[in-house]
mmCIF file of C-alpha atoms in Angstrom:
data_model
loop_
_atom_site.group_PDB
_atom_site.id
_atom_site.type_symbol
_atom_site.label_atom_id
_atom_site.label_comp_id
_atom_site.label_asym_id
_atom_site.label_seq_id
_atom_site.Cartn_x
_atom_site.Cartn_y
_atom_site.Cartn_z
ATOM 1 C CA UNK W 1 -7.111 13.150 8.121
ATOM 2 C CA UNK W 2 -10.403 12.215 7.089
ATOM 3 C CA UNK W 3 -11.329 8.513 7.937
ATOM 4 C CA UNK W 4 -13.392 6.409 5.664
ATOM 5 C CA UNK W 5 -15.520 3.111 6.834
ATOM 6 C CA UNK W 6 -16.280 0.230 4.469
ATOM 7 C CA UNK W 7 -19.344 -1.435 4.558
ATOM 8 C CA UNK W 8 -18.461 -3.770 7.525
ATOM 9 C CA UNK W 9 -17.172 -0.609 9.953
ATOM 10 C CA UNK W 10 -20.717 0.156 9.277
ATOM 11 C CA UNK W 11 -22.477 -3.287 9.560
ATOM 12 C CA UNK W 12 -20.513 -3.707 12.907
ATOM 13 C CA UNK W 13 -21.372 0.473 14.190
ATOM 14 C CA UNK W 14 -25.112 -0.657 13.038
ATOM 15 C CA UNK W 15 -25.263 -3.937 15.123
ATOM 16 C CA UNK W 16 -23.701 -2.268 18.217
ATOM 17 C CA UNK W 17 -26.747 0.430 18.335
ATOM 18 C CA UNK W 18 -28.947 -1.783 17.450
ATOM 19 C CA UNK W 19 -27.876 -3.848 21.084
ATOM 20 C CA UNK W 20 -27.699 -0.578 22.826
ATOM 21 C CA UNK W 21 -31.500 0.619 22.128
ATOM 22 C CA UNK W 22 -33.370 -0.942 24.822
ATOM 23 C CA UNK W 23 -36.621 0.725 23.465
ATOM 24 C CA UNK W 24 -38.411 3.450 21.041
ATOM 25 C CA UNK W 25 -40.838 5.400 22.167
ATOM 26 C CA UNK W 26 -43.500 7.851 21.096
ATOM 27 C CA UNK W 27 -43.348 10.946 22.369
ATOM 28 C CA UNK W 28 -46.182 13.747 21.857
ATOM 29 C CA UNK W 29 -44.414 17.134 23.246
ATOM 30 C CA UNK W 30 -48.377 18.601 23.637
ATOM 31 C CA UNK W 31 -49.014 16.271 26.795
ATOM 32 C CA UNK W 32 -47.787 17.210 29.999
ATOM 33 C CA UNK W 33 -46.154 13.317 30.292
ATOM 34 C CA UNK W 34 -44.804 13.111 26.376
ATOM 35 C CA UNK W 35 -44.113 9.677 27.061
ATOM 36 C CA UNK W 36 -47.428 8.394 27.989
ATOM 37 C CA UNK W 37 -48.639 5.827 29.482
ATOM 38 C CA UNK W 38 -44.705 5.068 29.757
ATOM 39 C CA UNK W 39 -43.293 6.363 33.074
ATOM 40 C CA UNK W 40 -39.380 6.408 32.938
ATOM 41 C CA UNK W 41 -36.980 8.072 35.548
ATOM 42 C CA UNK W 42 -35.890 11.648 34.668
ATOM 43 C CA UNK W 43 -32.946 11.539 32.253
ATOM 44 C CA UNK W 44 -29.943 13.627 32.622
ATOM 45 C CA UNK W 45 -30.044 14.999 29.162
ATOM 46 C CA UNK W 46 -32.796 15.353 26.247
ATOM 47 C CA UNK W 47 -32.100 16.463 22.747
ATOM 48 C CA UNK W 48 -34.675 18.109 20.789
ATOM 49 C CA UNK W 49 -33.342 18.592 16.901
ATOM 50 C CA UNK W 50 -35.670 20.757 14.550
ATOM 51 C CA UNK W 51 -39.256 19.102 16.374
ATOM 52 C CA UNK W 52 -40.718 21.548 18.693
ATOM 53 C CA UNK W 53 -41.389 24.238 16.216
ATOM 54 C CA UNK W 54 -42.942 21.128 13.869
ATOM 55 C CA UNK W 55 -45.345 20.131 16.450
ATOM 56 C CA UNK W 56 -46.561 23.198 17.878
ATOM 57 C CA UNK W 57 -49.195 25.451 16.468
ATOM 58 C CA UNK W 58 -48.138 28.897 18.021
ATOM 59 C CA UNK W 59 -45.922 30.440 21.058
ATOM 60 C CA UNK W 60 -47.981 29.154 23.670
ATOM 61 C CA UNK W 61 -47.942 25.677 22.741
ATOM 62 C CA UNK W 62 -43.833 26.003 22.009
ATOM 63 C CA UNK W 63 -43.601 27.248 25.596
ATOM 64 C CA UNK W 64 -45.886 24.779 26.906
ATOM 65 C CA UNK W 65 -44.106 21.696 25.534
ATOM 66 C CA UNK W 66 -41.184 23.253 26.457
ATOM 67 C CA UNK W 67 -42.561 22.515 29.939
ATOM 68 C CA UNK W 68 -43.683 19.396 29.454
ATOM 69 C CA UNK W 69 -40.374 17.949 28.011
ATOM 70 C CA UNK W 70 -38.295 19.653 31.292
ATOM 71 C CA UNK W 71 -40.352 16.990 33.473
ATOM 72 C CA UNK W 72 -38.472 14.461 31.428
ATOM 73 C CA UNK W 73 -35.241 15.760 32.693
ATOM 74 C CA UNK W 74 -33.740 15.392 35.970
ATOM 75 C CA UNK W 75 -33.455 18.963 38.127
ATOM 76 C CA UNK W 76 -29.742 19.940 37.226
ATOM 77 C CA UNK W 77 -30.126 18.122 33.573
ATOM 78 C CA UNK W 78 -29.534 19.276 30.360
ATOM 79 C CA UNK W 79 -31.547 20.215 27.582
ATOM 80 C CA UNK W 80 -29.363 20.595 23.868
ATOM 81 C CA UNK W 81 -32.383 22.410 21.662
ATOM 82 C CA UNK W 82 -31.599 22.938 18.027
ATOM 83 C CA UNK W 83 -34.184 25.120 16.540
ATOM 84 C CA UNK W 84 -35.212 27.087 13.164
ATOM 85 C CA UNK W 85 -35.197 30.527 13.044
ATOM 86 C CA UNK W 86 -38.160 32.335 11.082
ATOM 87 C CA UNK W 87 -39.452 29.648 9.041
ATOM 88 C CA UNK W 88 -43.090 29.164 8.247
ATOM 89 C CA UNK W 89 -42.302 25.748 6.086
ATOM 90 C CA UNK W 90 -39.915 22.785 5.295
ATOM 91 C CA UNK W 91 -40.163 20.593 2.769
ATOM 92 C CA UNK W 92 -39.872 16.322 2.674
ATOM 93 C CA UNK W 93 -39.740 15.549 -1.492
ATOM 94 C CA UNK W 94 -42.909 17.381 -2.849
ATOM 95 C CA UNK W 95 -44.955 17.992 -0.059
ATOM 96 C CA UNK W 96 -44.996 21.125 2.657
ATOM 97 C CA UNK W 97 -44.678 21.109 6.311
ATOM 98 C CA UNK W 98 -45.566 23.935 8.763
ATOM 99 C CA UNK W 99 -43.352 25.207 10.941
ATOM 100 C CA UNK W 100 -43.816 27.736 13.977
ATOM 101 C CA UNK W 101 -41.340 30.940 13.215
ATOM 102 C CA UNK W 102 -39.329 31.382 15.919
ATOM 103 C CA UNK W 103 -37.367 34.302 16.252
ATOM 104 C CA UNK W 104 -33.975 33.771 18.756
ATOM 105 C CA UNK W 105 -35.607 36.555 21.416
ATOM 106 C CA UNK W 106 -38.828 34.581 22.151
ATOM 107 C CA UNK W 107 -36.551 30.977 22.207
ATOM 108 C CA UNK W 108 -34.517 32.225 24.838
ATOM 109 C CA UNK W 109 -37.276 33.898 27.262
ATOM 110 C CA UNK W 110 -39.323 30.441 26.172
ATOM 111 C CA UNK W 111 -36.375 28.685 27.373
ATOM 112 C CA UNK W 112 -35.805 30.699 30.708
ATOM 113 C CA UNK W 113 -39.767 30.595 31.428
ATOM 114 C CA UNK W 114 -39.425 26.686 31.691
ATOM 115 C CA UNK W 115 -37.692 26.750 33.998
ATOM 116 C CA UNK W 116 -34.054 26.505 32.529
ATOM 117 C CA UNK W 117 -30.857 28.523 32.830
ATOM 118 C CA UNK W 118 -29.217 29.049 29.378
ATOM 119 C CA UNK W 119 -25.116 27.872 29.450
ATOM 120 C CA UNK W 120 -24.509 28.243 25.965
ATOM 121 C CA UNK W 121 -26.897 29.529 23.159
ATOM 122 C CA UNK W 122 -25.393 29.893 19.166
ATOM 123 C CA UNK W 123 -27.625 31.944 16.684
ATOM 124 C CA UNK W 124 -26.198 31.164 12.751
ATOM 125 C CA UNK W 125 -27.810 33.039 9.744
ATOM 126 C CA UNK W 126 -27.939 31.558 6.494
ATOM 127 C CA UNK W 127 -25.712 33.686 3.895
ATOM 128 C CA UNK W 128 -27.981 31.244 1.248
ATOM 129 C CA UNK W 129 -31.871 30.700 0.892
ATOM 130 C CA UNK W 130 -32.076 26.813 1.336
ATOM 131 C CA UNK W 131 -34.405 24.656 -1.176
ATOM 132 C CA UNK W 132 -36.214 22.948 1.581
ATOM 133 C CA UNK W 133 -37.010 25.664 4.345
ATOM 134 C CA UNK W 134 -37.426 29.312 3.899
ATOM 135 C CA UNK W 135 -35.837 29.265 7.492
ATOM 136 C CA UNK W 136 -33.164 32.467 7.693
ATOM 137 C CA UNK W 137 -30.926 30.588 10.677
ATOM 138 C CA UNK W 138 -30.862 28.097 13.274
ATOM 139 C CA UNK W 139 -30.235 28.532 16.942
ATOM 140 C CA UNK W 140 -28.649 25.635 19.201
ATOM 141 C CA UNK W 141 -29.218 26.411 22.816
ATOM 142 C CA UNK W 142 -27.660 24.264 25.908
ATOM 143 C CA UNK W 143 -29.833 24.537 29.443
ATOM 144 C CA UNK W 144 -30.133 23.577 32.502
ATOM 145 C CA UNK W 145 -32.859 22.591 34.238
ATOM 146 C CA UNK W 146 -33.342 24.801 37.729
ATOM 147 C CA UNK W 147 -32.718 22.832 40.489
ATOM 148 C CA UNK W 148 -35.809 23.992 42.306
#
């Protein structure tokens, strides 16, 4: 069964994040310490959805943020990656974005040379050419930072 919320479910879900943020931060992926000059303790999980392959120019910059987000993780934490697969572009309205193409081979060994073991790595191809990426998949990938 399918649940709907009215305005106020969503006025009250809004106020209750809203008093759960404690802060928003900038993070630039391309710095050893993305956070800087904030210094927070290592987190037990980090997310990344569709921003790596944004902010990096080529593989060596992918695998070196890669490294620089794991020292935002505790050893034994979790990264959850979602990533395009073979895309050169997205779009936002009218105007064109880059994106690094990433194919799921180099991801993984990317992944494992950070110093991460993968637990659980999904590849899905699009049956459909989308209108805002000429992206053929997207790859979600759950690892664990080495606890050396």
């Amino acid at each position: 069964m399918q649940q709907h919320y009215s305005k106020e479910k969503w006025a009250e879900k809004e106020e209750l994040l809203r008093r759960t943020i404690k802060q928003v931060l900038k993070c630039d992926v391309t710095l050893p310490n993305p956070l800087a000059p904030v210094e927070l303790p290592p987190a037990d999980c980090l997310l990344s959805n569709l921003c790596l392959e944004t902010a990096c120019k080529d593989q060596p910059a992918f695998c070196s943020a890669l490294r620089n987000i794991s020292t935002l993780l505790k050893p034994g934490g979790h990264l959850v990656l979602f990533s395009m697969l073979e895309d050169n572009f997205y779009m936002v309205g009218q105007r064109r974005f880059f994106c690094l193409s990433l194919e799921r081979k180099f991801l993984k060994e990317a992944v494992v040379q950070a110093g991460f073991d993968i637990k659980w790595l999904k590849e899905t191809q699009f049956s459909i050419p989308l209108p805002t990426t000429d992206a053929k998949g997207v790859c979600a990938t759950v690892a664990q930072k080495c606890l050396c």
